[in-house]
């Protein structure tokens, strides 16, 4: 049964990635967002292509800027971008942890470290440094807190799903098996769902970018001049230090509780049954 589900998932994922990779070439978004949607669809298969069509694909020519102004679409772009970048590091950590047969706590720590490192330094800072005036150093500074908060919630969603899945199938699978990648896809999808609310707050407070239209495609009606369309200026965050500290505490607690619950469930699932003596 599970093998059939995995096979169907991969077939649908291949079709979904192919569609997004071709279709997004004509979408008026930045190159990094194009790569992000392709990666996100590779992780989440048919769900990824559904979110792409619903949240990013412009319904009519030259209407993308208006189409993506809805807050939920802005947050969708932010969360998708987060999962795409963090996912590269998380998957690398999962592969390394599996090959090295690391204990679950060490593997989770490795996934977190690589996911946060790649998402923060590459996807959120290097590729988006134009939003910080072109300065990579400034981009790193501005992206640290948003990436930290978002990463905690991504892992809060991923860790229980992956841990319980491995326990259910009898242990961690090799990266050479389809089951391994299916499990990671389900975990990343769970991470996306759990991280969506914190990204809503981050976008609303101007701490993260949302879905945007590339400057050379964003019409400025009435002037004939193209301008960049951005959901919220990262340079002018609207969150106080107290609010950020509170959200940081909540995100840490959420991650810690998720890991603790996953560990308890895993221990119970792996506990050998004790046969009662016959009378």
PDB file of C-alpha atoms in Angstrom:
ATOM      1  CA  UNK A   1       0.000   0.000   0.000  1.00  0.00           C
ATOM      2  CA  UNK A   2       2.688   2.471   1.052  1.00  0.00           C
ATOM      3  CA  UNK A   3       4.805   1.646  -2.002  1.00  0.00           C
ATOM      4  CA  UNK A   4       1.833   2.368  -4.254  1.00  0.00           C
ATOM      5  CA  UNK A   5       1.231   5.721  -2.580  1.00  0.00           C
ATOM      6  CA  UNK A   6       4.918   6.629  -2.928  1.00  0.00           C
ATOM      7  CA  UNK A   7       4.960   5.669  -6.612  1.00  0.00           C
ATOM      8  CA  UNK A   8       1.880   7.781  -7.309  1.00  0.00           C
ATOM      9  CA  UNK A   9       3.424  10.674  -5.367  1.00  0.00           C
ATOM     10  CA  UNK A  10       6.596  10.582  -7.461  1.00  0.00           C
ATOM     11  CA  UNK A  11       4.643  10.432 -10.711  1.00  0.00           C
ATOM     12  CA  UNK A  12       2.553  13.444  -9.745  1.00  0.00           C
ATOM     13  CA  UNK A  13       5.634  15.272  -8.457  1.00  0.00           C
ATOM     14  CA  UNK A  14       7.475  14.776 -11.747  1.00  0.00           C
ATOM     15  CA  UNK A  15       4.537  16.232 -13.664  1.00  0.00           C
ATOM     16  CA  UNK A  16       4.181  19.095 -11.181  1.00  0.00           C
ATOM     17  CA  UNK A  17       7.863  20.067 -11.287  1.00  0.00           C
ATOM     18  CA  UNK A  18       7.882  19.921 -15.073  1.00  0.00           C
ATOM     19  CA  UNK A  19       4.859  22.199 -15.299  1.00  0.00           C
ATOM     20  CA  UNK A  20       6.178  24.760 -12.814  1.00  0.00           C
ATOM     21  CA  UNK A  21       9.685  24.782 -14.309  1.00  0.00           C
ATOM     22  CA  UNK A  22       8.269  25.603 -17.745  1.00  0.00           C
ATOM     23  CA  UNK A  23       5.364  27.832 -16.793  1.00  0.00           C
ATOM     24  CA  UNK A  24       7.196  30.011 -14.289  1.00  0.00           C
ATOM     25  CA  UNK A  25       9.633  31.171 -16.961  1.00  0.00           C
ATOM     26  CA  UNK A  26       6.918  33.574 -18.132  1.00  0.00           C
ATOM     27  CA  UNK A  27       5.890  34.667 -14.633  1.00  0.00           C
ATOM     28  CA  UNK A  28       6.951  38.215 -13.683  1.00  0.00           C
ATOM     29  CA  UNK A  29       8.888  37.236 -10.561  1.00  0.00           C
ATOM     30  CA  UNK A  30      12.552  37.464  -9.663  1.00  0.00           C
ATOM     31  CA  UNK A  31      14.911  34.608 -10.613  1.00  0.00           C
ATOM     32  CA  UNK A  32      15.321  33.520  -6.992  1.00  0.00           C
ATOM     33  CA  UNK A  33      11.548  33.209  -6.597  1.00  0.00           C
ATOM     34  CA  UNK A  34      11.408  31.110  -9.755  1.00  0.00           C
ATOM     35  CA  UNK A  35      14.010  28.730  -8.353  1.00  0.00           C
ATOM     36  CA  UNK A  36      12.210  28.773  -5.014  1.00  0.00           C
ATOM     37  CA  UNK A  37       8.905  27.667  -6.539  1.00  0.00           C
ATOM     38  CA  UNK A  38      10.594  24.881  -8.511  1.00  0.00           C
ATOM     39  CA  UNK A  39      12.345  23.630  -5.366  1.00  0.00           C
ATOM     40  CA  UNK A  40       9.194  23.961  -3.301  1.00  0.00           C
ATOM     41  CA  UNK A  41       7.242  21.934  -5.857  1.00  0.00           C
ATOM     42  CA  UNK A  42       9.980  19.283  -5.881  1.00  0.00           C
ATOM     43  CA  UNK A  43       9.518  18.997  -2.123  1.00  0.00           C
ATOM     44  CA  UNK A  44       5.724  19.104  -2.015  1.00  0.00           C
ATOM     45  CA  UNK A  45       4.672  17.632  -5.357  1.00  0.00           C
ATOM     46  CA  UNK A  46       1.065  18.203  -6.468  1.00  0.00           C
ATOM     47  CA  UNK A  47       0.400  20.441  -3.464  1.00  0.00           C
ATOM     48  CA  UNK A  48       3.258  22.686  -4.544  1.00  0.00           C
ATOM     49  CA  UNK A  49       1.918  23.131  -8.079  1.00  0.00           C
ATOM     50  CA  UNK A  50      -1.549  23.831  -6.668  1.00  0.00           C
ATOM     51  CA  UNK A  51      -0.158  26.603  -4.444  1.00  0.00           C
ATOM     52  CA  UNK A  52       1.869  27.983  -7.353  1.00  0.00           C
ATOM     53  CA  UNK A  53      -1.204  28.277  -9.571  1.00  0.00           C
ATOM     54  CA  UNK A  54      -3.371  29.629  -6.768  1.00  0.00           C
ATOM     55  CA  UNK A  55      -0.853  32.029  -5.276  1.00  0.00           C
ATOM     56  CA  UNK A  56       1.598  33.206  -7.922  1.00  0.00           C
ATOM     57  CA  UNK A  57       0.508  32.487 -11.489  1.00  0.00           C
ATOM     58  CA  UNK A  58      -1.057  35.659 -12.860  1.00  0.00           C
ATOM     59  CA  UNK A  59      -4.562  35.075 -14.229  1.00  0.00           C
ATOM     60  CA  UNK A  60      -4.274  37.836 -16.856  1.00  0.00           C
ATOM     61  CA  UNK A  61      -1.257  39.529 -18.503  1.00  0.00           C
ATOM     62  CA  UNK A  62       0.203  42.487 -16.603  1.00  0.00           C
ATOM     63  CA  UNK A  63      -1.984  41.856 -13.544  1.00  0.00           C
ATOM     64  CA  UNK A  64       0.537  39.987 -11.389  1.00  0.00           C
ATOM     65  CA  UNK A  65       1.274  42.954  -9.139  1.00  0.00           C
ATOM     66  CA  UNK A  66      -2.408  43.352  -8.287  1.00  0.00           C
ATOM     67  CA  UNK A  67      -2.986  39.614  -8.037  1.00  0.00           C
ATOM     68  CA  UNK A  68      -0.334  38.975  -5.384  1.00  0.00           C
ATOM     69  CA  UNK A  69      -1.236  41.904  -3.136  1.00  0.00           C
ATOM     70  CA  UNK A  70      -3.612  39.769  -1.062  1.00  0.00           C
ATOM     71  CA  UNK A  71      -1.979  39.166   2.307  1.00  0.00           C
ATOM     72  CA  UNK A  72      -2.352  35.394   2.156  1.00  0.00           C
ATOM     73  CA  UNK A  73      -0.511  35.349  -1.181  1.00  0.00           C
ATOM     74  CA  UNK A  74       2.207  37.561   0.257  1.00  0.00           C
ATOM     75  CA  UNK A  75       2.627  35.123   3.147  1.00  0.00           C
ATOM     76  CA  UNK A  76       2.515  32.163   0.782  1.00  0.00           C
ATOM     77  CA  UNK A  77       5.486  33.613  -1.113  1.00  0.00           C
ATOM     78  CA  UNK A  78       7.378  34.246   2.115  1.00  0.00           C
ATOM     79  CA  UNK A  79       6.788  30.761   3.530  1.00  0.00           C
ATOM     80  CA  UNK A  80       7.465  29.034   0.219  1.00  0.00           C
ATOM     81  CA  UNK A  81      10.734  30.941  -0.143  1.00  0.00           C
ATOM     82  CA  UNK A  82      11.671  29.926   3.400  1.00  0.00           C
ATOM     83  CA  UNK A  83      10.950  26.224   2.824  1.00  0.00           C
ATOM     84  CA  UNK A  84      12.804  26.230  -0.503  1.00  0.00           C
ATOM     85  CA  UNK A  85      15.994  27.619   1.025  1.00  0.00           C
ATOM     86  CA  UNK A  86      15.896  25.874   4.388  1.00  0.00           C
ATOM     87  CA  UNK A  87      14.899  22.630   2.700  1.00  0.00           C
ATOM     88  CA  UNK A  88      18.191  22.366   0.815  1.00  0.00           C
ATOM     89  CA  UNK A  89      20.171  22.416   4.051  1.00  0.00           C
ATOM     90  CA  UNK A  90      17.685  20.245   5.927  1.00  0.00           C
ATOM     91  CA  UNK A  91      17.777  17.563   3.247  1.00  0.00           C
ATOM     92  CA  UNK A  92      21.579  17.676   3.192  1.00  0.00           C
ATOM     93  CA  UNK A  93      21.570  17.179   6.963  1.00  0.00           C
ATOM     94  CA  UNK A  94      19.116  14.292   6.694  1.00  0.00           C
ATOM     95  CA  UNK A  95      21.272  12.564   4.081  1.00  0.00           C
ATOM     96  CA  UNK A  96      24.454  13.032   6.108  1.00  0.00           C
ATOM     97  CA  UNK A  97      22.712  11.885   9.288  1.00  0.00           C
ATOM     98  CA  UNK A  98      21.428   8.762   7.577  1.00  0.00           C
ATOM     99  CA  UNK A  99      24.755   7.872   5.987  1.00  0.00           C
ATOM    100  CA  UNK A 100      26.602   8.416   9.276  1.00  0.00           C
ATOM    101  CA  UNK A 101      23.861   6.676  11.299  1.00  0.00           C
ATOM    102  CA  UNK A 102      23.611   9.590  13.702  1.00  0.00           C
ATOM    103  CA  UNK A 103      21.337   9.425  16.708  1.00  0.00           C
ATOM    104  CA  UNK A 104      18.081  11.310  16.228  1.00  0.00           C
ATOM    105  CA  UNK A 105      19.044  14.311  18.445  1.00  0.00           C
ATOM    106  CA  UNK A 106      22.312  14.810  16.536  1.00  0.00           C
ATOM    107  CA  UNK A 107      20.556  14.423  13.216  1.00  0.00           C
ATOM    108  CA  UNK A 108      17.908  17.003  14.125  1.00  0.00           C
ATOM    109  CA  UNK A 109      20.649  19.401  15.268  1.00  0.00           C
ATOM    110  CA  UNK A 110      22.521  18.883  11.987  1.00  0.00           C
ATOM    111  CA  UNK A 111      19.366  19.433   9.929  1.00  0.00           C
ATOM    112  CA  UNK A 112      18.624  22.600  11.884  1.00  0.00           C
ATOM    113  CA  UNK A 113      22.148  23.965  11.560  1.00  0.00           C
ATOM    114  CA  UNK A 114      22.478  23.324   7.833  1.00  0.00           C
ATOM    115  CA  UNK A 115      18.919  24.417   7.104  1.00  0.00           C
ATOM    116  CA  UNK A 116      19.279  27.651   9.040  1.00  0.00           C
ATOM    117  CA  UNK A 117      22.734  28.320   7.625  1.00  0.00           C
ATOM    118  CA  UNK A 118      21.736  27.862   3.993  1.00  0.00           C
ATOM    119  CA  UNK A 119      18.414  29.643   4.351  1.00  0.00           C
ATOM    120  CA  UNK A 120      19.897  32.618   6.187  1.00  0.00           C
ATOM    121  CA  UNK A 121      23.173  33.155   4.340  1.00  0.00           C
ATOM    122  CA  UNK A 122      22.099  32.169   0.827  1.00  0.00           C
ATOM    123  CA  UNK A 123      18.355  32.371   0.172  1.00  0.00           C
ATOM    124  CA  UNK A 124      17.426  35.161   2.584  1.00  0.00           C
ATOM    125  CA  UNK A 125      20.580  37.270   2.423  1.00  0.00           C
ATOM    126  CA  UNK A 126      22.713  36.632  -0.656  1.00  0.00           C
ATOM    127  CA  UNK A 127      19.868  36.211  -3.151  1.00  0.00           C
ATOM    128  CA  UNK A 128      17.733  38.975  -1.616  1.00  0.00           C
ATOM    129  CA  UNK A 129      20.470  41.508  -0.816  1.00  0.00           C
ATOM    130  CA  UNK A 130      19.013  44.002  -3.310  1.00  0.00           C
ATOM    131  CA  UNK A 131      16.285  44.656  -0.722  1.00  0.00           C
ATOM    132  CA  UNK A 132      19.019  45.762   1.671  1.00  0.00           C
ATOM    133  CA  UNK A 133      20.531  48.236  -0.775  1.00  0.00           C
ATOM    134  CA  UNK A 134      22.854  45.634  -2.265  1.00  0.00           C
ATOM    135  CA  UNK A 135      24.813  45.114   0.965  1.00  0.00           C
ATOM    136  CA  UNK A 136      25.261  41.473   1.918  1.00  0.00           C
ATOM    137  CA  UNK A 137      26.299  42.416   5.459  1.00  0.00           C
ATOM    138  CA  UNK A 138      23.151  44.471   5.991  1.00  0.00           C
ATOM    139  CA  UNK A 139      21.050  41.702   4.475  1.00  0.00           C
ATOM    140  CA  UNK A 140      22.549  39.171   6.905  1.00  0.00           C
ATOM    141  CA  UNK A 141      21.723  41.405   9.842  1.00  0.00           C
ATOM    142  CA  UNK A 142      18.146  42.019   8.766  1.00  0.00           C
ATOM    143  CA  UNK A 143      17.428  38.412   7.838  1.00  0.00           C
ATOM    144  CA  UNK A 144      18.749  36.765  11.011  1.00  0.00           C
ATOM    145  CA  UNK A 145      15.718  37.190  13.281  1.00  0.00           C
ATOM    146  CA  UNK A 146      13.081  36.410  10.613  1.00  0.00           C
ATOM    147  CA  UNK A 147      15.003  33.317   9.541  1.00  0.00           C
ATOM    148  CA  UNK A 148      15.455  32.190  13.150  1.00  0.00           C
ATOM    149  CA  UNK A 149      11.751  32.514  13.955  1.00  0.00           C
ATOM    150  CA  UNK A 150      10.650  30.853  10.740  1.00  0.00           C
ATOM    151  CA  UNK A 151      13.209  28.041  11.014  1.00  0.00           C
ATOM    152  CA  UNK A 152      12.050  27.141  14.515  1.00  0.00           C
ATOM    153  CA  UNK A 153       8.494  26.654  13.285  1.00  0.00           C
ATOM    154  CA  UNK A 154       9.602  24.761  10.186  1.00  0.00           C
ATOM    155  CA  UNK A 155      11.432  22.288  12.407  1.00  0.00           C
ATOM    156  CA  UNK A 156       8.499  22.205  14.839  1.00  0.00           C
ATOM    157  CA  UNK A 157       6.391  20.888  11.992  1.00  0.00           C
ATOM    158  CA  UNK A 158       9.000  18.638  10.415  1.00  0.00           C
ATOM    159  CA  UNK A 159      10.474  16.874  13.425  1.00  0.00           C
ATOM    160  CA  UNK A 160       7.353  15.055  14.705  1.00  0.00           C
ATOM    161  CA  UNK A 161       6.284  13.972  11.223  1.00  0.00           C
ATOM    162  CA  UNK A 162       9.702  12.612  10.253  1.00  0.00           C
ATOM    163  CA  UNK A 163      10.331  10.993  13.645  1.00  0.00           C
ATOM    164  CA  UNK A 164       6.970   9.242  13.766  1.00  0.00           C
ATOM    165  CA  UNK A 165       7.257   8.175  10.122  1.00  0.00           C
ATOM    166  CA  UNK A 166      10.645   6.515  10.717  1.00  0.00           C
ATOM    167  CA  UNK A 167       9.311   4.749  13.787  1.00  0.00           C
ATOM    168  CA  UNK A 168       6.261   3.544  11.842  1.00  0.00           C
ATOM    169  CA  UNK A 169       8.334   2.007   9.027  1.00  0.00           C
ATOM    170  CA  UNK A 170      10.839   0.371  11.337  1.00  0.00           C
ATOM    171  CA  UNK A 171      13.648   2.922  11.364  1.00  0.00           C
ATOM    172  CA  UNK A 172      15.427   5.476   9.219  1.00  0.00           C
ATOM    173  CA  UNK A 173      15.710   4.497   5.570  1.00  0.00           C
ATOM    174  CA  UNK A 174      18.687   4.949   3.258  1.00  0.00           C
ATOM    175  CA  UNK A 175      18.772   8.067   1.032  1.00  0.00           C
ATOM    176  CA  UNK A 176      18.918   5.603  -1.865  1.00  0.00           C
ATOM    177  CA  UNK A 177      15.358   4.466  -1.158  1.00  0.00           C
ATOM    178  CA  UNK A 178      12.169   6.205  -2.367  1.00  0.00           C
ATOM    179  CA  UNK A 179      10.759   5.973   1.167  1.00  0.00           C
ATOM    180  CA  UNK A 180      13.437   8.317   2.491  1.00  0.00           C
ATOM    181  CA  UNK A 181      12.542  11.132   0.096  1.00  0.00           C
ATOM    182  CA  UNK A 182       8.818  10.588   0.508  1.00  0.00           C
ATOM    183  CA  UNK A 183       9.186  10.935   4.280  1.00  0.00           C
ATOM    184  CA  UNK A 184      11.203  14.128   3.901  1.00  0.00           C
ATOM    185  CA  UNK A 185       8.620  15.524   1.491  1.00  0.00           C
ATOM    186  CA  UNK A 186       5.853  14.917   4.032  1.00  0.00           C
ATOM    187  CA  UNK A 187       7.979  16.472   6.766  1.00  0.00           C
ATOM    188  CA  UNK A 188       8.750  19.583   4.704  1.00  0.00           C
ATOM    189  CA  UNK A 189       5.080  19.932   3.866  1.00  0.00           C
ATOM    190  CA  UNK A 190       4.254  19.814   7.566  1.00  0.00           C
ATOM    191  CA  UNK A 191       6.975  22.389   8.194  1.00  0.00           C
ATOM    192  CA  UNK A 192       5.366  24.677   5.607  1.00  0.00           C
ATOM    193  CA  UNK A 193       1.963  24.436   7.289  1.00  0.00           C
ATOM    194  CA  UNK A 194       3.304  25.110  10.784  1.00  0.00           C
ATOM    195  CA  UNK A 195       5.571  27.975   9.630  1.00  0.00           C
ATOM    196  CA  UNK A 196       2.801  29.785   7.724  1.00  0.00           C
ATOM    197  CA  UNK A 197       1.365  31.656  10.773  1.00  0.00           C
ATOM    198  CA  UNK A 198       4.739  33.028  11.900  1.00  0.00           C
ATOM    199  CA  UNK A 199       5.437  34.166   8.347  1.00  0.00           C
ATOM    200  CA  UNK A 200       2.092  35.965   8.354  1.00  0.00           C
ATOM    201  CA  UNK A 201       3.266  37.906  11.415  1.00  0.00           C
ATOM    202  CA  UNK A 202       6.703  38.546   9.899  1.00  0.00           C
ATOM    203  CA  UNK A 203       5.252  39.882   6.655  1.00  0.00           C
ATOM    204  CA  UNK A 204       2.654  41.986   8.481  1.00  0.00           C
ATOM    205  CA  UNK A 205       5.391  43.534  10.623  1.00  0.00           C
ATOM    206  CA  UNK A 206       7.671  44.207   7.644  1.00  0.00           C
ATOM    207  CA  UNK A 207      10.331  41.773   8.842  1.00  0.00           C
ATOM    208  CA  UNK A 208      10.094  39.547   5.752  1.00  0.00           C
ATOM    209  CA  UNK A 209       9.346  40.057   2.105  1.00  0.00           C
ATOM    210  CA  UNK A 210       6.232  38.552   0.602  1.00  0.00           C
ATOM    211  CA  UNK A 211       5.313  37.621  -2.930  1.00  0.00           C
ATOM    212  CA  UNK A 212       6.522  40.331  -5.278  1.00  0.00           C
ATOM    213  CA  UNK A 213       6.582  41.293  -8.935  1.00  0.00           C
ATOM    214  CA  UNK A 214       9.915  41.806 -10.694  1.00  0.00           C
ATOM    215  CA  UNK A 215      10.641  45.498 -11.261  1.00  0.00           C
ATOM    216  CA  UNK A 216      10.793  45.205 -15.028  1.00  0.00           C
ATOM    217  CA  UNK A 217       7.314  43.672 -15.053  1.00  0.00           C
ATOM    218  CA  UNK A 218       5.550  45.769 -12.419  1.00  0.00           C
ATOM    219  CA  UNK A 219       3.414  48.413 -14.099  1.00  0.00           C
ATOM    220  CA  UNK A 220       3.079  51.869 -12.591  1.00  0.00           C
ATOM    221  CA  UNK A 221      -0.284  52.752 -14.077  1.00  0.00           C
ATOM    222  CA  UNK A 222      -0.553  56.268 -15.428  1.00  0.00           C
ATOM    223  CA  UNK A 223       3.190  56.939 -15.704  1.00  0.00           C
ATOM    224  CA  UNK A 224       4.314  54.123 -17.966  1.00  0.00           C
ATOM    225  CA  UNK A 225       7.255  53.536 -15.644  1.00  0.00           C
ATOM    226  CA  UNK A 226       8.002  50.172 -14.084  1.00  0.00           C
ATOM    227  CA  UNK A 227       8.605  50.011 -10.353  1.00  0.00           C
ATOM    228  CA  UNK A 228       9.255  47.189  -7.955  1.00  0.00           C
ATOM    229  CA  UNK A 229       6.285  45.867  -6.075  1.00  0.00           C
ATOM    230  CA  UNK A 230       7.096  44.756  -2.555  1.00  0.00           C
ATOM    231  CA  UNK A 231       4.720  43.714   0.159  1.00  0.00           C
ATOM    232  CA  UNK A 232       6.461  45.426   3.040  1.00  0.00           C
ATOM    233  CA  UNK A 233       9.757  47.290   3.411  1.00  0.00           C
ATOM    234  CA  UNK A 234      12.199  45.130   5.343  1.00  0.00           C
ATOM    235  CA  UNK A 235      14.223  48.229   6.110  1.00  0.00           C
ATOM    236  CA  UNK A 236      11.388  49.585   8.289  1.00  0.00           C
ATOM    237  CA  UNK A 237      10.125  46.784  10.527  1.00  0.00           C
ATOM    238  CA  UNK A 238       7.010  47.510  12.542  1.00  0.00           C
ATOM    239  CA  UNK A 239       7.719  45.103  15.412  1.00  0.00           C
ATOM    240  CA  UNK A 240       9.077  46.227  18.752  1.00  0.00           C
ATOM    241  CA  UNK A 241      11.946  44.507  20.531  1.00  0.00           C
ATOM    242  CA  UNK A 242       9.493  43.126  23.072  1.00  0.00           C
ATOM    243  CA  UNK A 243       7.275  41.658  20.353  1.00  0.00           C
ATOM    244  CA  UNK A 244      10.244  40.046  18.629  1.00  0.00           C
ATOM    245  CA  UNK A 245      11.502  38.583  21.919  1.00  0.00           C
ATOM    246  CA  UNK A 246       8.044  37.191  22.659  1.00  0.00           C
ATOM    247  CA  UNK A 247       7.745  35.576  19.236  1.00  0.00           C
ATOM    248  CA  UNK A 248      11.264  34.158  19.588  1.00  0.00           C
ATOM    249  CA  UNK A 249      10.314  32.572  22.906  1.00  0.00           C
ATOM    250  CA  UNK A 250       7.120  31.139  21.418  1.00  0.00           C
ATOM    251  CA  UNK A 251       8.996  29.698  18.443  1.00  0.00           C
ATOM    252  CA  UNK A 252      11.626  28.073  20.665  1.00  0.00           C
ATOM    253  CA  UNK A 253       8.984  26.593  22.955  1.00  0.00           C
ATOM    254  CA  UNK A 254       7.038  25.293  19.946  1.00  0.00           C
ATOM    255  CA  UNK A 255      10.122  23.583  18.552  1.00  0.00           C
ATOM    256  CA  UNK A 256      11.050  22.150  21.944  1.00  0.00           C
ATOM    257  CA  UNK A 257       7.541  20.821  22.598  1.00  0.00           C
ATOM    258  CA  UNK A 258       7.333  19.316  19.109  1.00  0.00           C
ATOM    259  CA  UNK A 259      10.625  17.513  19.585  1.00  0.00           C
ATOM    260  CA  UNK A 260       9.647  16.272  23.054  1.00  0.00           C
ATOM    261  CA  UNK A 261       6.296  14.959  21.822  1.00  0.00           C
ATOM    262  CA  UNK A 262       7.968  13.280  18.840  1.00  0.00           C
ATOM    263  CA  UNK A 263      10.501  11.599  21.129  1.00  0.00           C
ATOM    264  CA  UNK A 264       7.792  10.244  23.430  1.00  0.00           C
ATOM    265  CA  UNK A 265       5.706   8.946  20.536  1.00  0.00           C
ATOM    266  CA  UNK A 266       8.771   7.361  18.948  1.00  0.00           C
ATOM    267  CA  UNK A 267       9.731   5.642  22.209  1.00  0.00           C
ATOM    268  CA  UNK A 268       6.220   4.258  22.631  1.00  0.00           C
ATOM    269  CA  UNK A 269       6.081   3.015  19.039  1.00  0.00           C
ATOM    270  CA  UNK A 270       9.453   1.315  19.311  1.00  0.00           C
ATOM    271  CA  UNK A 271       8.773  -0.214  22.720  1.00  0.00           C
ATOM    272  CA  UNK A 272       8.591  -4.004  22.352  1.00  0.00           C
ATOM    273  CA  UNK A 273       5.341  -5.540  23.399  1.00  0.00           C
ATOM    274  CA  UNK A 274       5.480  -7.728  26.511  1.00  0.00           C
ATOM    275  CA  UNK A 275       3.680 -11.011  26.163  1.00  0.00           C
ATOM    276  CA  UNK A 276       1.480 -11.858  29.114  1.00  0.00           C
ATOM    277  CA  UNK A 277       2.168 -15.270  30.693  1.00  0.00           C
ATOM    278  CA  UNK A 278      -0.418 -17.845  29.901  1.00  0.00           C
ATOM    279  CA  UNK A 279      -2.255 -19.466  32.774  1.00  0.00           C
TER     280      UNK A 279
END
